[in-house]
């Protein structure tokens, strides 16, 4: 695990963009395509805007396939739909073709949407174990990541796939990649900034006892992949490192 701590958000986002472009160019050189999983939430918005403007000439975006680590159980036109924020800040400005974007179909029930998403991913990987080149993750102040929330059933899943999960504290369903599917990735990058995340960062990275029920982001520990944390000083304030 690699911890990168930045004084300011600008420097963090610049390095994270370069990190994404390096992985993307290497993946395209090696396999002709870049399978890239986006995170939802508010943290990545500026990053996406920069990728689609400042960095738009630094990757062959036509060879990138975009996925989502999780999605809210809302309509695709709802402001809370992760796919909408990504479309507006990244995908539409880059002119990404529809067949290169895997949105979660929330017009289906959560269980059907999760099953359909998993099928689409499996087809994309031609039935081989799905292994994404890069998965971008955020983290909530309760140490959830994707929609792996504390005390939810999905945390117990050993599946390598996508599941619907009822999140009691939000009183709503989410559709999320399981920890098993996320951990199959070659590269995973957490994007976490702000003092509200400091406790969660401390508990996930440095807590004495492992407690994945309480701190689900602890589940993200790929056997073969690499995890890099992009943190600002506020989010990293309680770390000893
Ligand atoms: C989502 C995300 C979720 C997010 C965290 C952090 O659907 O909301 O996938 O895991 O990354 O909640 O969100 P912020 O970036 O808004 O703090």
mmCIF file of C-alpha atoms and ligand atoms in Angstrom:
data_model
loop_
_atom_site.group_PDB
_atom_site.id
_atom_site.type_symbol
_atom_site.label_atom_id
_atom_site.label_comp_id
_atom_site.label_asym_id
_atom_site.label_seq_id
_atom_site.Cartn_x
_atom_site.Cartn_y
_atom_site.Cartn_z
ATOM 1 C CA UNK A 1 0.000 0.000 0.000
ATOM 2 C CA UNK A 2 1.325 3.403 -0.957
ATOM 3 C CA UNK A 3 0.342 6.532 0.975
ATOM 4 C CA UNK A 4 0.701 9.864 -0.828
ATOM 5 C CA UNK A 5 -0.047 12.904 1.323
ATOM 6 C CA UNK A 6 -0.414 16.332 -0.240
ATOM 7 C CA UNK A 7 -0.485 19.820 1.216
ATOM 8 C CA UNK A 8 -3.236 20.951 -1.119
ATOM 9 C CA UNK A 9 -5.973 19.510 -3.309
ATOM 10 C CA UNK A 10 -4.509 20.978 -6.526
ATOM 11 C CA UNK A 11 -1.215 19.104 -6.132
ATOM 12 C CA UNK A 12 -3.098 15.937 -5.165
ATOM 13 C CA UNK A 13 -5.364 16.084 -8.211
ATOM 14 C CA UNK A 14 -2.439 16.807 -10.548
ATOM 15 C CA UNK A 15 -0.558 13.746 -9.327
ATOM 16 C CA UNK A 16 -3.671 11.577 -9.395
ATOM 17 C CA UNK A 17 -4.406 12.622 -12.974
ATOM 18 C CA UNK A 18 -0.822 11.750 -13.989
ATOM 19 C CA UNK A 19 -1.194 8.424 -12.142
ATOM 20 C CA UNK A 20 -4.386 7.624 -14.073
ATOM 21 C CA UNK A 21 -2.834 8.607 -17.408
ATOM 22 C CA UNK A 22 0.251 6.439 -16.772
ATOM 23 C CA UNK A 23 -1.867 3.389 -15.952
ATOM 24 C CA UNK A 24 -4.149 4.118 -18.895
ATOM 25 C CA UNK A 25 -1.351 4.509 -21.433
ATOM 26 C CA UNK A 26 0.405 1.381 -20.133
ATOM 27 C CA UNK A 27 -2.842 -0.624 -20.323
ATOM 28 C CA UNK A 28 -3.554 0.553 -23.869
ATOM 29 C CA UNK A 29 0.013 -0.236 -24.925
ATOM 30 C CA UNK A 30 -0.222 -3.699 -23.382
ATOM 31 C CA UNK A 31 -3.775 -4.764 -24.248
ATOM 32 C CA UNK A 32 -5.193 -2.112 -26.545
ATOM 33 C CA UNK A 33 -7.704 -0.926 -23.974
ATOM 34 C CA UNK A 34 -7.992 0.661 -20.506
ATOM 35 C CA UNK A 35 -10.701 -0.689 -18.194
ATOM 36 C CA UNK A 36 -11.287 2.132 -15.752
ATOM 37 C CA UNK A 37 -13.772 2.122 -12.845
ATOM 38 C CA UNK A 38 -14.969 5.527 -11.696
ATOM 39 C CA UNK A 39 -16.033 6.449 -8.192
ATOM 40 C CA UNK A 40 -19.127 8.414 -7.342
ATOM 41 C CA UNK A 41 -19.522 11.047 -4.662
ATOM 42 C CA UNK A 42 -18.367 14.651 -4.829
ATOM 43 C CA UNK A 43 -14.603 14.210 -4.391
ATOM 44 C CA UNK A 44 -13.761 13.248 -7.998
ATOM 45 C CA UNK A 45 -15.694 16.006 -9.799
ATOM 46 C CA UNK A 46 -12.750 18.399 -10.214
ATOM 47 C CA UNK A 47 -10.506 15.504 -11.213
ATOM 48 C CA UNK A 48 -12.957 14.460 -13.927
ATOM 49 C CA UNK A 49 -13.239 18.041 -15.176
ATOM 50 C CA UNK A 50 -9.439 18.257 -15.398
ATOM 51 C CA UNK A 51 -9.108 14.916 -17.180
ATOM 52 C CA UNK A 52 -11.569 16.092 -19.812
ATOM 53 C CA UNK A 53 -9.874 19.453 -20.339
ATOM 54 C CA UNK A 54 -6.270 19.905 -19.145
ATOM 55 C CA UNK A 55 -5.372 16.259 -19.815
ATOM 56 C CA UNK A 56 -7.656 15.413 -22.700
ATOM 57 C CA UNK A 57 -4.787 15.082 -25.189
ATOM 58 C CA UNK A 58 -2.688 12.811 -22.982
ATOM 59 C CA UNK A 59 -4.608 9.567 -23.493
ATOM 60 C CA UNK A 60 -6.345 7.832 -26.387
ATOM 61 C CA UNK A 61 -9.763 8.115 -24.706
ATOM 62 C CA UNK A 62 -11.379 6.112 -27.514
ATOM 63 C CA UNK A 63 -9.683 3.039 -26.058
ATOM 64 C CA UNK A 64 -11.012 3.571 -22.539
ATOM 65 C CA UNK A 65 -13.971 1.602 -21.138
ATOM 66 C CA UNK A 66 -15.672 3.284 -18.191
ATOM 67 C CA UNK A 67 -17.444 1.512 -15.332
ATOM 68 C CA UNK A 68 -18.827 2.540 -11.940
ATOM 69 C CA UNK A 69 -17.822 0.991 -8.631
ATOM 70 C CA UNK A 70 -21.294 1.651 -7.301
ATOM 71 C CA UNK A 71 -24.510 3.447 -8.080
ATOM 72 C CA UNK A 72 -27.390 4.887 -6.160
ATOM 73 C CA UNK A 73 -30.868 3.418 -6.681
ATOM 74 C CA UNK A 74 -32.141 6.545 -8.398
ATOM 75 C CA UNK A 75 -33.112 7.468 -11.948
ATOM 76 C CA UNK A 76 -30.277 8.143 -14.386
ATOM 77 C CA UNK A 77 -31.451 11.750 -14.578
ATOM 78 C CA UNK A 78 -31.362 12.231 -10.812
ATOM 79 C CA UNK A 79 -28.656 14.601 -9.538
ATOM 80 C CA UNK A 80 -27.488 11.829 -7.168
ATOM 81 C CA UNK A 81 -26.878 9.330 -9.999
ATOM 82 C CA UNK A 82 -23.095 8.807 -10.105
ATOM 83 C CA UNK A 83 -23.274 8.248 -13.829
ATOM 84 C CA UNK A 84 -24.773 11.686 -14.377
ATOM 85 C CA UNK A 85 -21.943 13.556 -12.646
ATOM 86 C CA UNK A 86 -19.369 11.524 -14.578
ATOM 87 C CA UNK A 87 -21.224 12.083 -17.859
ATOM 88 C CA UNK A 88 -21.361 15.839 -17.368
ATOM 89 C CA UNK A 89 -17.799 16.327 -16.072
ATOM 90 C CA UNK A 90 -15.882 13.683 -18.023
ATOM 91 C CA UNK A 91 -17.648 11.427 -20.508
ATOM 92 C CA UNK A 92 -19.640 13.907 -22.589
ATOM 93 C CA UNK A 93 -16.829 16.504 -22.759
ATOM 94 C CA UNK A 94 -14.513 13.726 -24.025
ATOM 95 C CA UNK A 95 -17.129 12.491 -26.499
ATOM 96 C CA UNK A 96 -16.961 8.935 -25.149
ATOM 97 C CA UNK A 97 -19.115 6.590 -27.213
ATOM 98 C CA UNK A 98 -22.054 4.909 -25.447
ATOM 99 C CA UNK A 99 -20.656 1.422 -26.055
ATOM 100 C CA UNK A 100 -17.578 2.401 -24.015
ATOM 101 C CA UNK A 101 -19.577 3.412 -20.947
ATOM 102 C CA UNK A 102 -21.143 0.857 -18.601
ATOM 103 C CA UNK A 103 -23.843 2.657 -16.633
ATOM 104 C CA UNK A 104 -25.853 0.814 -14.004
ATOM 105 C CA UNK A 105 -29.400 0.419 -15.326
ATOM 106 C CA UNK A 106 -31.384 1.734 -12.377
ATOM 107 C CA UNK A 107 -34.651 1.509 -14.294
ATOM 108 C CA UNK A 108 -34.516 -2.136 -13.143
ATOM 109 C CA UNK A 109 -35.034 -3.224 -9.544
ATOM 110 C CA UNK A 110 -31.801 -3.075 -7.471
ATOM 111 C CA UNK A 111 -31.355 -6.850 -7.617
ATOM 112 C CA UNK A 112 -31.999 -6.967 -11.373
ATOM 113 C CA UNK A 113 -29.747 -3.927 -11.942
ATOM 114 C CA UNK A 114 -26.903 -5.607 -10.052
ATOM 115 C CA UNK A 115 -27.343 -8.854 -11.977
ATOM 116 C CA UNK A 116 -27.488 -7.042 -15.311
ATOM 117 C CA UNK A 117 -24.365 -5.057 -14.427
ATOM 118 C CA UNK A 118 -22.463 -8.160 -13.450
ATOM 119 C CA UNK A 119 -23.502 -9.841 -16.718
ATOM 120 C CA UNK A 120 -22.334 -6.830 -18.720
ATOM 121 C CA UNK A 121 -18.964 -6.874 -16.937
ATOM 122 C CA UNK A 122 -18.540 -10.634 -17.449
ATOM 123 C CA UNK A 123 -19.339 -10.277 -21.156
ATOM 124 C CA UNK A 124 -16.850 -7.427 -21.461
ATOM 125 C CA UNK A 125 -14.161 -9.689 -20.024
ATOM 126 C CA UNK A 126 -15.302 -12.542 -22.295
ATOM 127 C CA UNK A 127 -16.091 -14.721 -19.311
ATOM 128 C CA UNK A 128 -12.580 -14.420 -17.840
ATOM 129 C CA UNK A 129 -12.205 -13.217 -14.248
ATOM 130 C CA UNK A 130 -12.926 -9.477 -14.496
ATOM 131 C CA UNK A 131 -9.786 -7.554 -13.586
ATOM 132 C CA UNK A 132 -9.912 -3.806 -14.007
ATOM 133 C CA UNK A 133 -6.758 -1.870 -14.806
ATOM 134 C CA UNK A 134 -7.698 0.854 -12.335
ATOM 135 C CA UNK A 135 -10.469 1.339 -9.807
ATOM 136 C CA UNK A 136 -10.872 4.824 -8.361
ATOM 137 C CA UNK A 137 -12.483 4.823 -4.903
ATOM 138 C CA UNK A 138 -13.664 7.494 -2.520
ATOM 139 C CA UNK A 139 -14.299 6.938 1.175
ATOM 140 C CA UNK A 140 -17.022 8.224 3.440
ATOM 141 C CA UNK A 141 -16.417 9.567 6.949
ATOM 142 C CA UNK A 142 -17.846 6.235 8.167
ATOM 143 C CA UNK A 143 -15.062 4.369 6.290
ATOM 144 C CA UNK A 144 -17.386 3.029 3.590
ATOM 145 C CA UNK A 145 -16.087 2.781 0.070
ATOM 146 C CA UNK A 146 -18.079 2.194 -3.095
ATOM 147 C CA UNK A 147 -21.328 1.125 -1.396
ATOM 148 C CA UNK A 148 -19.645 -1.167 1.084
ATOM 149 C CA UNK A 149 -21.211 0.462 4.130
ATOM 150 C CA UNK A 150 -20.615 -0.570 7.760
ATOM 151 C CA UNK A 151 -22.840 -3.393 9.043
ATOM 152 C CA UNK A 152 -24.246 -4.316 5.649
ATOM 153 C CA UNK A 153 -24.645 -7.806 4.190
ATOM 154 C CA UNK A 154 -22.484 -7.116 1.143
ATOM 155 C CA UNK A 155 -19.429 -7.021 3.421
ATOM 156 C CA UNK A 156 -19.866 -10.769 4.028
ATOM 157 C CA UNK A 157 -20.064 -11.611 0.325
ATOM 158 C CA UNK A 158 -17.233 -13.724 -1.036
ATOM 159 C CA UNK A 159 -18.537 -13.197 -4.563
ATOM 160 C CA UNK A 160 -16.489 -11.534 -7.282
ATOM 161 C CA UNK A 161 -19.319 -9.494 -8.659
ATOM 162 C CA UNK A 162 -21.967 -6.838 -8.244
ATOM 163 C CA UNK A 163 -24.710 -6.886 -5.641
ATOM 164 C CA UNK A 164 -27.703 -4.887 -4.488
ATOM 165 C CA UNK A 165 -27.443 -3.862 -0.871
ATOM 166 C CA UNK A 166 -29.986 -2.214 1.424
ATOM 167 C CA UNK A 167 -28.216 0.482 3.438
ATOM 168 C CA UNK A 168 -30.197 0.931 6.667
ATOM 169 C CA UNK A 169 -28.615 4.268 7.586
ATOM 170 C CA UNK A 170 -29.592 5.750 4.223
ATOM 171 C CA UNK A 171 -32.878 3.834 4.093
ATOM 172 C CA UNK A 172 -32.194 3.008 0.448
ATOM 173 C CA UNK A 173 -30.734 0.398 -1.846
ATOM 174 C CA UNK A 174 -27.377 0.763 -3.534
ATOM 175 C CA UNK A 175 -25.777 -1.298 -6.299
ATOM 176 C CA UNK A 176 -22.096 -2.006 -5.657
ATOM 177 C CA UNK A 177 -19.111 -3.998 -6.756
ATOM 178 C CA UNK A 178 -18.144 -6.450 -4.033
ATOM 179 C CA UNK A 179 -14.800 -6.246 -2.278
ATOM 180 C CA UNK A 180 -13.856 -9.390 -4.175
ATOM 181 C CA UNK A 181 -14.387 -7.747 -7.547
ATOM 182 C CA UNK A 182 -12.597 -4.568 -6.480
ATOM 183 C CA UNK A 183 -9.666 -6.597 -5.136
ATOM 184 C CA UNK A 184 -9.242 -8.272 -8.526
ATOM 185 C CA UNK A 185 -8.079 -4.957 -9.946
ATOM 186 C CA UNK A 186 -4.460 -4.368 -10.951
ATOM 187 C CA UNK A 187 -4.499 -0.886 -9.463
ATOM 188 C CA UNK A 188 -6.752 0.767 -6.880
ATOM 189 C CA UNK A 189 -6.537 4.457 -5.978
ATOM 190 C CA UNK A 190 -8.334 6.053 -3.044
ATOM 191 C CA UNK A 191 -9.097 9.748 -3.392
ATOM 192 C CA UNK A 192 -9.777 11.128 0.094
ATOM 193 C CA UNK A 193 -9.502 14.699 1.290
ATOM 194 C CA UNK A 194 -10.845 16.929 4.037
ATOM 195 C CA UNK A 195 -10.732 16.816 7.814
ATOM 196 C CA UNK A 196 -14.088 15.043 8.077
ATOM 197 C CA UNK A 197 -12.348 11.914 6.748
ATOM 198 C CA UNK A 198 -9.383 11.950 9.178
ATOM 199 C CA UNK A 199 -10.910 9.534 11.710
ATOM 200 C CA UNK A 200 -11.937 7.079 9.011
ATOM 201 C CA UNK A 201 -8.483 7.242 7.382
ATOM 202 C CA UNK A 202 -6.828 6.572 10.755
ATOM 203 C CA UNK A 203 -9.161 3.665 11.545
ATOM 204 C CA UNK A 204 -8.848 2.063 8.119
ATOM 205 C CA UNK A 205 -5.093 2.398 7.749
ATOM 206 C CA UNK A 206 -3.698 2.315 11.297
ATOM 207 C CA UNK A 207 -6.248 0.811 13.676
ATOM 208 C CA UNK A 208 -4.853 -1.894 15.968
ATOM 209 C CA UNK A 209 -7.536 -4.448 15.339
ATOM 210 C CA UNK A 210 -8.992 -5.153 11.930
ATOM 211 C CA UNK A 211 -12.717 -4.518 11.927
ATOM 212 C CA UNK A 212 -14.058 -4.677 8.409
ATOM 213 C CA UNK A 213 -17.658 -4.496 9.620
ATOM 214 C CA UNK A 214 -16.994 -1.123 11.178
ATOM 215 C CA UNK A 215 -14.336 0.044 8.687
ATOM 216 C CA UNK A 216 -15.288 -1.569 5.342
ATOM 217 C CA UNK A 217 -12.505 0.120 3.372
ATOM 218 C CA UNK A 218 -10.187 -2.300 5.215
ATOM 219 C CA UNK A 219 -11.615 -4.972 2.891
ATOM 220 C CA UNK A 220 -9.730 -3.374 -0.003
ATOM 221 C CA UNK A 221 -6.490 -5.354 -0.011
ATOM 222 C CA UNK A 222 -5.870 -6.925 -3.420
ATOM 223 C CA UNK A 223 -3.644 -10.020 -3.474
ATOM 224 C CA UNK A 224 -1.858 -9.016 -6.661
ATOM 225 C CA UNK A 225 -2.934 -5.441 -7.207
ATOM 226 C CA UNK A 226 -1.562 -2.202 -5.799
ATOM 227 C CA UNK A 227 -3.431 0.230 -3.546
ATOM 228 C CA UNK A 228 -2.424 3.889 -3.525
ATOM 229 C CA UNK A 229 -3.996 6.452 -1.191
ATOM 230 C CA UNK A 230 -4.107 10.022 -2.460
ATOM 231 C CA UNK A 231 -4.727 12.054 0.708
ATOM 232 C CA UNK A 232 -4.516 15.694 1.628
ATOM 233 C CA UNK A 233 -2.950 16.710 4.938
ATOM 234 C CA UNK A 234 -6.343 17.200 6.582
ATOM 235 C CA UNK A 235 -7.504 13.670 5.798
ATOM 236 C CA UNK A 236 -4.107 12.271 6.867
ATOM 237 C CA UNK A 237 -3.864 14.443 10.013
ATOM 238 C CA UNK A 238 -4.249 11.550 12.520
ATOM 239 C CA UNK A 239 -1.858 9.131 10.833
ATOM 240 C CA UNK A 240 1.432 8.298 12.558
ATOM 241 C CA UNK A 241 3.269 7.725 9.311
HETATM 242 C C1 LIG B 1 -20.947 7.090 -3.748
HETATM 243 C C2 LIG B 1 -19.502 6.683 -3.713
HETATM 244 C C3 LIG B 1 -19.048 6.666 -2.301
HETATM 245 C C4 LIG B 1 -18.203 7.911 -2.135
HETATM 246 C C5 LIG B 1 -18.000 8.247 -0.697
HETATM 247 C C6 LIG B 1 -17.258 9.571 -0.544
HETATM 248 O O1 LIG B 1 -21.720 6.526 -4.514
HETATM 249 O O2 LIG B 1 -21.248 8.038 -3.002
HETATM 250 O O3 LIG B 1 -19.188 5.652 -4.423
HETATM 251 O O4 LIG B 1 -18.319 5.537 -1.917
HETATM 252 O O5 LIG B 1 -16.951 7.708 -2.785
HETATM 253 O O6 LIG B 1 -19.273 8.347 -0.098
HETATM 254 O O7 LIG B 1 -18.094 10.570 -1.080
HETATM 255 P P1 LIG B 1 -17.586 12.090 -1.189
HETATM 256 O O8 LIG B 1 -16.501 12.079 -2.235
HETATM 257 O O9 LIG B 1 -18.793 12.849 -1.625
HETATM 258 O O10 LIG B 1 -17.056 12.476 0.173
#
